């Protein structure tokens, strides 16, 4: 973190020597499909587009707190580094995502940072960017089935899944026959495959040795660890039966249906693999409402304030914190290298079914009742924001 901040400050000083004006922030009105915010900072002369936008950023939706946090982090980091940027939201629609990219290309952007709504469908959008000579950076979600991507900035998604699965195993250490309910993210999101594969890499052994009994996903019966690349089709079949589509209502309805189909012996004290915080809260509400469920341990990720409140209240067991400010700062450092003609440093590769994409990984942190108070005291989270969360 300190190294990234030092880099950004150094860049800001360097660009100040060639900048031709002060910093102003403007925001254009939202239309029915997306919201736009533009930072009109002075830009290095060699990289200034005709519309003053160097970096175009496309995020999935403004309806989830996670992506609003990313927007704020991008705007702060890029502005501090002296870059101009524009952020657009696709609002859950691949066609809006495509039109967003087209709108940014018309502004002669040099770098496109995109978090895809649909990992496969986004291929058409990034191909247009590559054809226009724009460097494409996948942000947090890898775009699959295309060679039109240059870099990938991500948290270690496999490690997220491992942390979730291991948390359930540790919570029920020494017990056998614990009912286990599995849920996943959207089948259109490559990360959902990696999250689940990570969790299943440890859970499969716990199922095989009798610690857990999977109650809602017979397609995992007898399966060992799965590789998100080599076993993609197998994972697609599994996720297709347990997907929440990253949607709260879908998650709750799916959980309620699972509970209706289960008898009392399949309930009691249960373990629940939930893919992220929003779905975790929805699934937890469904299990809480079932009188045959005496207690549960449930996972999550993103450290949303509403879920931190659930953790404090004992309604959600854990979340995996992915510090989006750090991810945005790392992305800005990579963008700085690109705009200055340098080759960015990477520390991993991810295969997107066509090429191995040079990548930069960020670490993740498990948060539960044992360390949440310390993280609040350290300033990582705000108690007032948690209290105000809905």
Coordinates of C-alpha atoms in Angstrom, one line a residue:
X1 CA 0.0 0.0 0.0
X2 CA 2.7 2.5 1.0
X3 CA 4.7 1.7 -2.2
X4 CA 1.6 2.3 -4.4
X5 CA 0.7 5.6 -2.6
X6 CA 4.4 6.7 -3.0
X7 CA 4.2 6.0 -6.8
X8 CA 0.9 7.9 -7.1
X9 CA 2.3 10.9 -5.3
X10 CA 5.5 10.9 -7.5
X11 CA 3.3 10.7 -10.6
X12 CA 1.2 13.6 -9.5
X13 CA 4.3 15.7 -9.0
X14 CA 5.7 14.8 -12.4
X15 CA 2.5 15.5 -14.2
X16 CA 2.2 18.9 -12.4
X17 CA 5.3 20.0 -14.3
X18 CA 3.6 19.6 -17.6
X19 CA 0.0 20.2 -16.6
X20 CA -1.8 23.1 -18.3
X21 CA -4.5 23.9 -15.7
X22 CA -6.1 23.2 -12.3
X23 CA -8.2 20.3 -11.2
X24 CA -12.0 20.5 -11.5
X25 CA -14.6 17.8 -10.9
X26 CA -17.8 17.7 -13.0
X27 CA -20.6 15.1 -13.0
X28 CA -23.0 14.6 -15.9
X29 CA -26.6 13.7 -15.2
X30 CA -27.5 10.0 -15.0
X31 CA -29.6 8.5 -17.8
X32 CA -31.9 5.5 -17.5
X33 CA -29.1 3.0 -17.9
X34 CA -25.9 4.4 -16.5
X35 CA -24.4 7.1 -14.3
X36 CA -21.4 9.1 -15.4
X37 CA -18.8 11.0 -13.4
X38 CA -15.9 12.7 -15.0
X39 CA -12.7 14.0 -13.5
X40 CA -11.3 16.9 -15.7
X41 CA -7.8 17.1 -14.3
X42 CA -4.9 18.4 -16.2
X43 CA -3.2 15.6 -18.3
X44 CA 0.2 14.9 -19.6
X45 CA 0.4 16.5 -23.1
X46 CA 1.3 13.3 -24.9
X47 CA -1.7 11.4 -23.6
X48 CA -4.5 14.0 -23.7
X49 CA -7.5 13.0 -25.8
X50 CA -9.7 15.5 -27.7
X51 CA -12.3 15.2 -24.9
X52 CA -9.8 15.3 -22.1
X53 CA -10.4 11.7 -21.0
X54 CA -7.5 9.3 -20.7
X55 CA -8.9 6.4 -18.8
X56 CA -12.4 5.0 -19.3
X57 CA -13.9 2.9 -16.5
X58 CA -16.9 0.6 -16.9
X59 CA -18.4 -1.0 -13.7
X60 CA -21.4 -3.4 -13.5
X61 CA -24.0 -1.6 -11.5
X62 CA -24.5 1.3 -9.1
X63 CA -27.1 -0.6 -7.2
X64 CA -24.6 -2.5 -5.1
X65 CA -22.5 -0.7 -2.4
X66 CA -19.4 -2.5 -3.6
X67 CA -19.2 -0.8 -7.0
X68 CA -19.9 2.6 -5.6
X69 CA -16.9 2.1 -3.3
X70 CA -14.8 1.2 -6.4
X71 CA -16.0 4.3 -8.2
X72 CA -14.9 6.6 -5.4
X73 CA -11.6 4.8 -5.1
X74 CA -10.9 5.2 -8.8
X75 CA -11.8 8.8 -8.9
X76 CA -9.6 9.7 -5.9
X77 CA -6.6 7.7 -7.0
X78 CA -6.7 8.8 -10.7
X79 CA -7.3 12.4 -9.8
X80 CA -4.4 12.3 -7.3
X81 CA -2.1 10.9 -10.0
X82 CA -3.1 13.7 -12.4
X83 CA -5.1 11.5 -14.8
X84 CA -8.5 12.3 -16.4
X85 CA -11.2 9.6 -16.2
X86 CA -14.8 8.9 -16.8
X87 CA -16.8 6.2 -15.0
X88 CA -19.9 4.5 -16.5
X89 CA -22.2 1.9 -15.0
X90 CA -23.7 -0.9 -17.1
X91 CA -26.6 -1.5 -14.7
X92 CA -26.6 -5.2 -15.2
X93 CA -27.1 -5.0 -19.0
X94 CA -24.5 -6.3 -21.5
X95 CA -25.9 -4.0 -24.2
X96 CA -25.5 -1.0 -22.0
X97 CA -21.9 -2.2 -21.2
X98 CA -21.2 -2.2 -25.0
X99 CA -22.7 1.2 -25.5
X100 CA -20.6 2.5 -22.5
X101 CA -17.4 1.3 -24.1
X102 CA -18.4 2.8 -27.5
X103 CA -19.1 6.1 -25.8
X104 CA -15.7 6.1 -24.1
X105 CA -13.9 5.2 -27.4
X106 CA -15.5 8.2 -29.0
X107 CA -13.6 10.3 -26.4
X108 CA -10.3 8.8 -27.5
X109 CA -9.4 7.1 -24.3
X110 CA -6.0 5.4 -24.0
X111 CA -6.9 2.8 -21.4
X112 CA -10.1 0.9 -20.8
X113 CA -10.6 -0.5 -17.3
X114 CA -13.7 -2.8 -17.3
X115 CA -15.4 -5.0 -14.8
X116 CA -17.6 -7.1 -17.1
X117 CA -21.3 -7.7 -16.5
X118 CA -21.0 -11.0 -18.5
X119 CA -17.6 -12.5 -18.8
X120 CA -18.3 -13.9 -22.3
X121 CA -20.6 -11.2 -23.7
X122 CA -18.1 -8.5 -22.9
X123 CA -15.7 -9.9 -25.5
X124 CA -17.4 -7.9 -28.2
X125 CA -16.9 -4.7 -26.3
X126 CA -13.2 -5.2 -25.6
X127 CA -12.6 -6.2 -29.2
X128 CA -13.8 -2.8 -30.2
X129 CA -11.4 -1.2 -27.8
X130 CA -8.5 -3.3 -29.0
X131 CA -9.4 -2.5 -32.6
X132 CA -9.2 1.2 -31.7
X133 CA -5.7 0.7 -30.2
X134 CA -6.8 1.0 -26.6
X135 CA -5.2 -1.1 -23.8
X136 CA -7.8 -3.2 -22.0
X137 CA -7.5 -3.9 -18.3
X138 CA -10.0 -6.4 -16.8
X139 CA -10.9 -5.2 -13.3
X140 CA -11.8 -7.8 -10.7
X141 CA -13.6 -10.0 -13.3
X142 CA -11.8 -11.7 -16.1
X143 CA -13.3 -11.4 -19.6
X144 CA -13.3 -14.9 -21.2
X145 CA -13.2 -16.3 -24.7
X146 CA -11.2 -13.5 -26.3
X147 CA -7.6 -12.4 -26.9
X148 CA -8.6 -8.7 -26.8
X149 CA -7.5 -8.2 -23.1
X150 CA -4.1 -7.1 -22.0
X151 CA -4.1 -7.2 -18.1
X152 CA -6.2 -8.4 -15.2
X153 CA -6.2 -6.8 -11.8
X154 CA -7.9 -9.0 -9.2
X155 CA -8.1 -10.3 -5.7
X156 CA -7.1 -14.0 -5.5
X157 CA -10.5 -15.3 -6.2
X158 CA -9.5 -18.9 -5.5
X159 CA -8.2 -17.9 -2.1
X160 CA -11.5 -16.2 -1.4
X161 CA -13.3 -19.5 -1.9
X162 CA -10.7 -21.4 0.1
X163 CA -11.2 -19.0 3.0
X164 CA -15.0 -19.4 2.9
X165 CA -14.8 -23.2 2.7
X166 CA -12.2 -23.5 5.5
X167 CA -14.2 -21.2 7.7
X168 CA -17.1 -23.7 7.6
X169 CA -14.8 -26.6 8.2
X170 CA -13.2 -25.0 11.2
X171 CA -16.6 -23.9 12.6
X172 CA -17.7 -27.6 12.7
X173 CA -14.4 -29.2 13.6
X174 CA -14.9 -32.6 15.2
X175 CA -18.5 -32.9 14.1
X176 CA -20.0 -35.3 11.5
X177 CA -23.2 -35.3 9.4
X178 CA -23.6 -31.5 9.4
X179 CA -26.1 -30.5 6.7
X180 CA -24.3 -28.3 4.1
X181 CA -26.1 -26.0 1.6
X182 CA -24.1 -24.7 -1.4
X183 CA -24.8 -21.5 -3.3
X184 CA -22.8 -19.7 -6.0
X185 CA -22.6 -16.5 -8.0
X186 CA -23.7 -15.9 -11.5
X187 CA -22.8 -18.4 -14.2
X188 CA -22.0 -15.5 -16.5
X189 CA -19.2 -14.4 -14.1
X190 CA -15.9 -16.2 -14.4
X191 CA -15.1 -15.3 -10.8
X192 CA -18.1 -17.4 -9.6
X193 CA -16.4 -20.5 -11.0
X194 CA -13.1 -19.6 -9.2
X195 CA -14.8 -18.8 -5.9
X196 CA -16.7 -22.1 -5.9
X197 CA -13.6 -24.1 -7.1
X198 CA -11.6 -22.6 -4.2
X199 CA -14.3 -23.5 -1.6
X200 CA -14.8 -27.0 -3.0
X201 CA -11.0 -27.6 -3.0
X202 CA -11.3 -27.9 0.8
X203 CA -15.0 -28.8 1.2
X204 CA -14.8 -31.9 -1.0
X205 CA -12.6 -33.6 1.6
X206 CA -14.8 -32.6 4.4
X207 CA -17.8 -34.1 2.5
X208 CA -15.8 -37.3 1.7
X209 CA -14.9 -37.8 5.4
X210 CA -18.4 -37.4 6.6
X211 CA -18.1 -34.0 8.3
X212 CA -20.7 -32.5 5.9
X213 CA -23.6 -33.9 4.0
X214 CA -24.5 -31.8 0.9
X215 CA -28.3 -31.3 0.9
X216 CA -29.1 -29.2 -2.1
X217 CA -26.6 -30.0 -4.9
X218 CA -26.4 -33.7 -5.8
X219 CA -24.2 -32.9 -8.8
X220 CA -21.2 -32.6 -6.5
X221 CA -21.6 -36.2 -5.2
X222 CA -18.3 -38.0 -5.5
X223 CA -16.4 -35.1 -7.0
X224 CA -12.9 -34.2 -5.8
X225 CA -11.2 -30.9 -6.2
X226 CA -12.1 -29.0 -9.4
X227 CA -9.9 -26.8 -11.6
X228 CA -11.7 -23.7 -12.8
X229 CA -10.0 -24.0 -16.2
X230 CA -9.8 -27.7 -16.9
X231 CA -13.2 -28.5 -15.3
X232 CA -15.1 -25.4 -16.5
X233 CA -17.9 -27.4 -18.0
X234 CA -18.4 -29.5 -14.9
X235 CA -18.4 -26.4 -12.8
X236 CA -20.9 -24.8 -15.1
X237 CA -23.3 -27.7 -14.6
X238 CA -22.9 -27.4 -10.8
X239 CA -23.3 -23.7 -10.6
X240 CA -26.3 -23.9 -12.9
X241 CA -28.3 -25.6 -10.1
X242 CA -27.2 -23.4 -7.2
X243 CA -26.7 -20.0 -8.8
X244 CA -28.0 -16.9 -7.1
X245 CA -27.1 -14.8 -10.1
X246 CA -25.7 -12.3 -7.6
X247 CA -29.3 -11.3 -7.0
X248 CA -30.7 -11.0 -3.4
X249 CA -34.3 -12.0 -4.3
X250 CA -33.1 -15.0 -6.4
X251 CA -30.9 -16.1 -3.5
X252 CA -33.7 -15.9 -1.0
X253 CA -36.1 -17.7 -3.3
X254 CA -33.6 -20.5 -4.0
X255 CA -32.9 -20.9 -0.3
X256 CA -36.6 -21.0 0.6
X257 CA -37.1 -23.7 -2.1
X258 CA -34.3 -25.8 -0.7
X259 CA -35.7 -25.6 2.8
X260 CA -39.2 -26.6 1.6
X261 CA -37.7 -29.6 -0.2
X262 CA -35.7 -30.7 2.9
X263 CA -37.1 -32.5 5.9
X264 CA -36.2 -31.8 9.6
X265 CA -33.2 -34.2 9.5
X266 CA -31.6 -32.0 6.8
X267 CA -31.9 -28.9 8.9
X268 CA -31.0 -28.4 12.5
X269 CA -27.5 -26.8 12.8
X270 CA -26.4 -26.2 9.2
X271 CA -23.4 -24.9 7.3
X272 CA -24.1 -22.5 4.3
X273 CA -21.7 -21.5 1.6
X274 CA -23.0 -18.2 0.4
X275 CA -21.0 -16.5 -2.4
X276 CA -21.1 -12.8 -1.3
X277 CA -22.6 -10.5 1.3
X278 CA -25.8 -9.5 -0.4
X279 CA -26.8 -13.1 -1.1
X280 CA -25.6 -14.1 2.3
X281 CA -28.0 -11.8 4.0
X282 CA -30.9 -12.9 1.8
X283 CA -30.1 -16.6 2.4
X284 CA -29.6 -16.0 6.2
X285 CA -33.0 -14.4 6.3
X286 CA -34.6 -17.5 4.7
X287 CA -32.8 -19.9 7.1
X288 CA -33.7 -17.8 10.1
X289 CA -37.4 -17.9 9.2
X290 CA -37.4 -21.7 9.1
X291 CA -38.3 -23.1 12.6
X292 CA -36.5 -26.4 11.9
X293 CA -33.2 -24.5 11.5
X294 CA -31.7 -24.2 15.0
X295 CA -28.5 -22.4 14.0
X296 CA -26.2 -21.9 11.1
X297 CA -22.8 -20.7 10.0
X298 CA -22.8 -18.7 6.7
X299 CA -20.1 -17.2 4.6
X300 CA -19.9 -14.0 2.6
X301 CA -17.5 -11.6 0.9
X302 CA -17.1 -7.9 0.2
X303 CA -17.4 -6.6 3.8
X304 CA -20.5 -4.5 3.0
X305 CA -21.6 -2.4 5.9
X306 CA -25.0 -4.2 6.0
X307 CA -23.2 -7.5 6.4
X308 CA -20.8 -6.1 9.0
X309 CA -23.9 -5.2 10.9
X310 CA -25.3 -8.7 10.4
X311 CA -22.0 -10.1 11.8
X312 CA -22.2 -7.9 14.9
X313 CA -25.8 -9.1 15.4
X314 CA -24.9 -12.8 14.9
X315 CA -26.9 -13.1 11.7
X316 CA -23.9 -13.6 9.4
X317 CA -20.8 -15.5 10.4
X318 CA -18.0 -14.1 8.3
X319 CA -17.1 -12.0 5.2
X320 CA -14.0 -11.9 3.1
X321 CA -12.8 -8.4 2.9
X322 CA -11.4 -7.3 -0.4
X323 CA -9.9 -3.8 0.1
X324 CA -11.3 -2.1 -3.1
X325 CA -9.3 1.1 -2.4
X326 CA -6.1 -1.0 -2.6
X327 CA -7.3 -2.7 -5.8
X328 CA -8.1 0.7 -7.4
X329 CA -4.7 2.1 -6.4
X330 CA -2.9 -0.9 -7.8
X331 CA -4.9 -0.5 -11.0
X332 CA -3.9 3.2 -11.2
X333 CA -0.3 2.3 -10.8
X334 CA -0.6 -0.1 -13.7
X335 CA -2.4 2.6 -15.7
X336 CA 0.4 5.1 -14.9
X337 CA 3.0 2.6 -16.3
X338 CA 0.9 2.2 -19.5
X339 CA 0.4 5.9 -20.1
X340 CA 4.1 6.5 -19.6
X341 CA 5.2 3.8 -22.0
X342 CA 6.4 1.3 -19.4
X343 CA 5.6 -2.4 -19.1
X344 CA 3.6 -3.0 -15.9
X345 CA 4.9 -5.6 -13.4
X346 CA 2.6 -8.6 -12.9
X347 CA 2.8 -11.5 -10.5
X348 CA 0.4 -14.1 -12.0
X349 CA -1.4 -15.2 -15.1
X350 CA -5.0 -16.3 -15.5
X351 CA -6.2 -18.3 -18.5
X352 CA -9.4 -16.9 -20.1
X353 CA -10.0 -19.9 -22.3
X354 CA -8.0 -18.3 -25.1
X355 CA -4.8 -16.7 -23.7
X356 CA -2.9 -16.5 -20.4
X357 CA -3.6 -12.9 -19.2
X358 CA -0.8 -11.1 -17.3
X359 CA -2.3 -10.4 -13.9
X360 CA -1.8 -8.6 -10.5
X361 CA -3.2 -10.3 -7.4
X362 CA -4.3 -8.7 -4.1
X363 CA -4.6 -10.4 -0.8
X364 CA -7.9 -10.9 1.1
X365 CA -8.8 -10.8 4.8
X366 CA -11.4 -12.9 6.7
X367 CA -13.6 -10.7 9.0
X368 CA -15.8 -12.1 11.7
X369 CA -16.8 -11.2 15.3
X370 CA -13.2 -12.1 16.5
X371 CA -11.5 -9.2 14.6
X372 CA -14.2 -6.8 13.5
X373 CA -13.9 -4.5 16.5
X374 CA -10.2 -4.3 16.0
X375 CA -10.6 -3.4 12.3
X376 CA -13.1 -0.7 13.3
X377 CA -10.7 0.7 15.8
X378 CA -7.9 0.7 13.2
X379 CA -10.1 2.8 10.9
X380 CA -10.7 0.1 8.3
X381 CA -14.4 0.3 8.8
X382 CA -16.7 2.9 10.4
X383 CA -19.1 2.0 13.2
X384 CA -21.4 4.8 12.3
X385 CA -21.6 3.6 8.7
X386 CA -22.3 0.1 10.0
X387 CA -25.0 1.3 12.3
X388 CA -26.6 3.3 9.5
X389 CA -26.6 0.3 7.0
X390 CA -29.9 -1.1 5.9

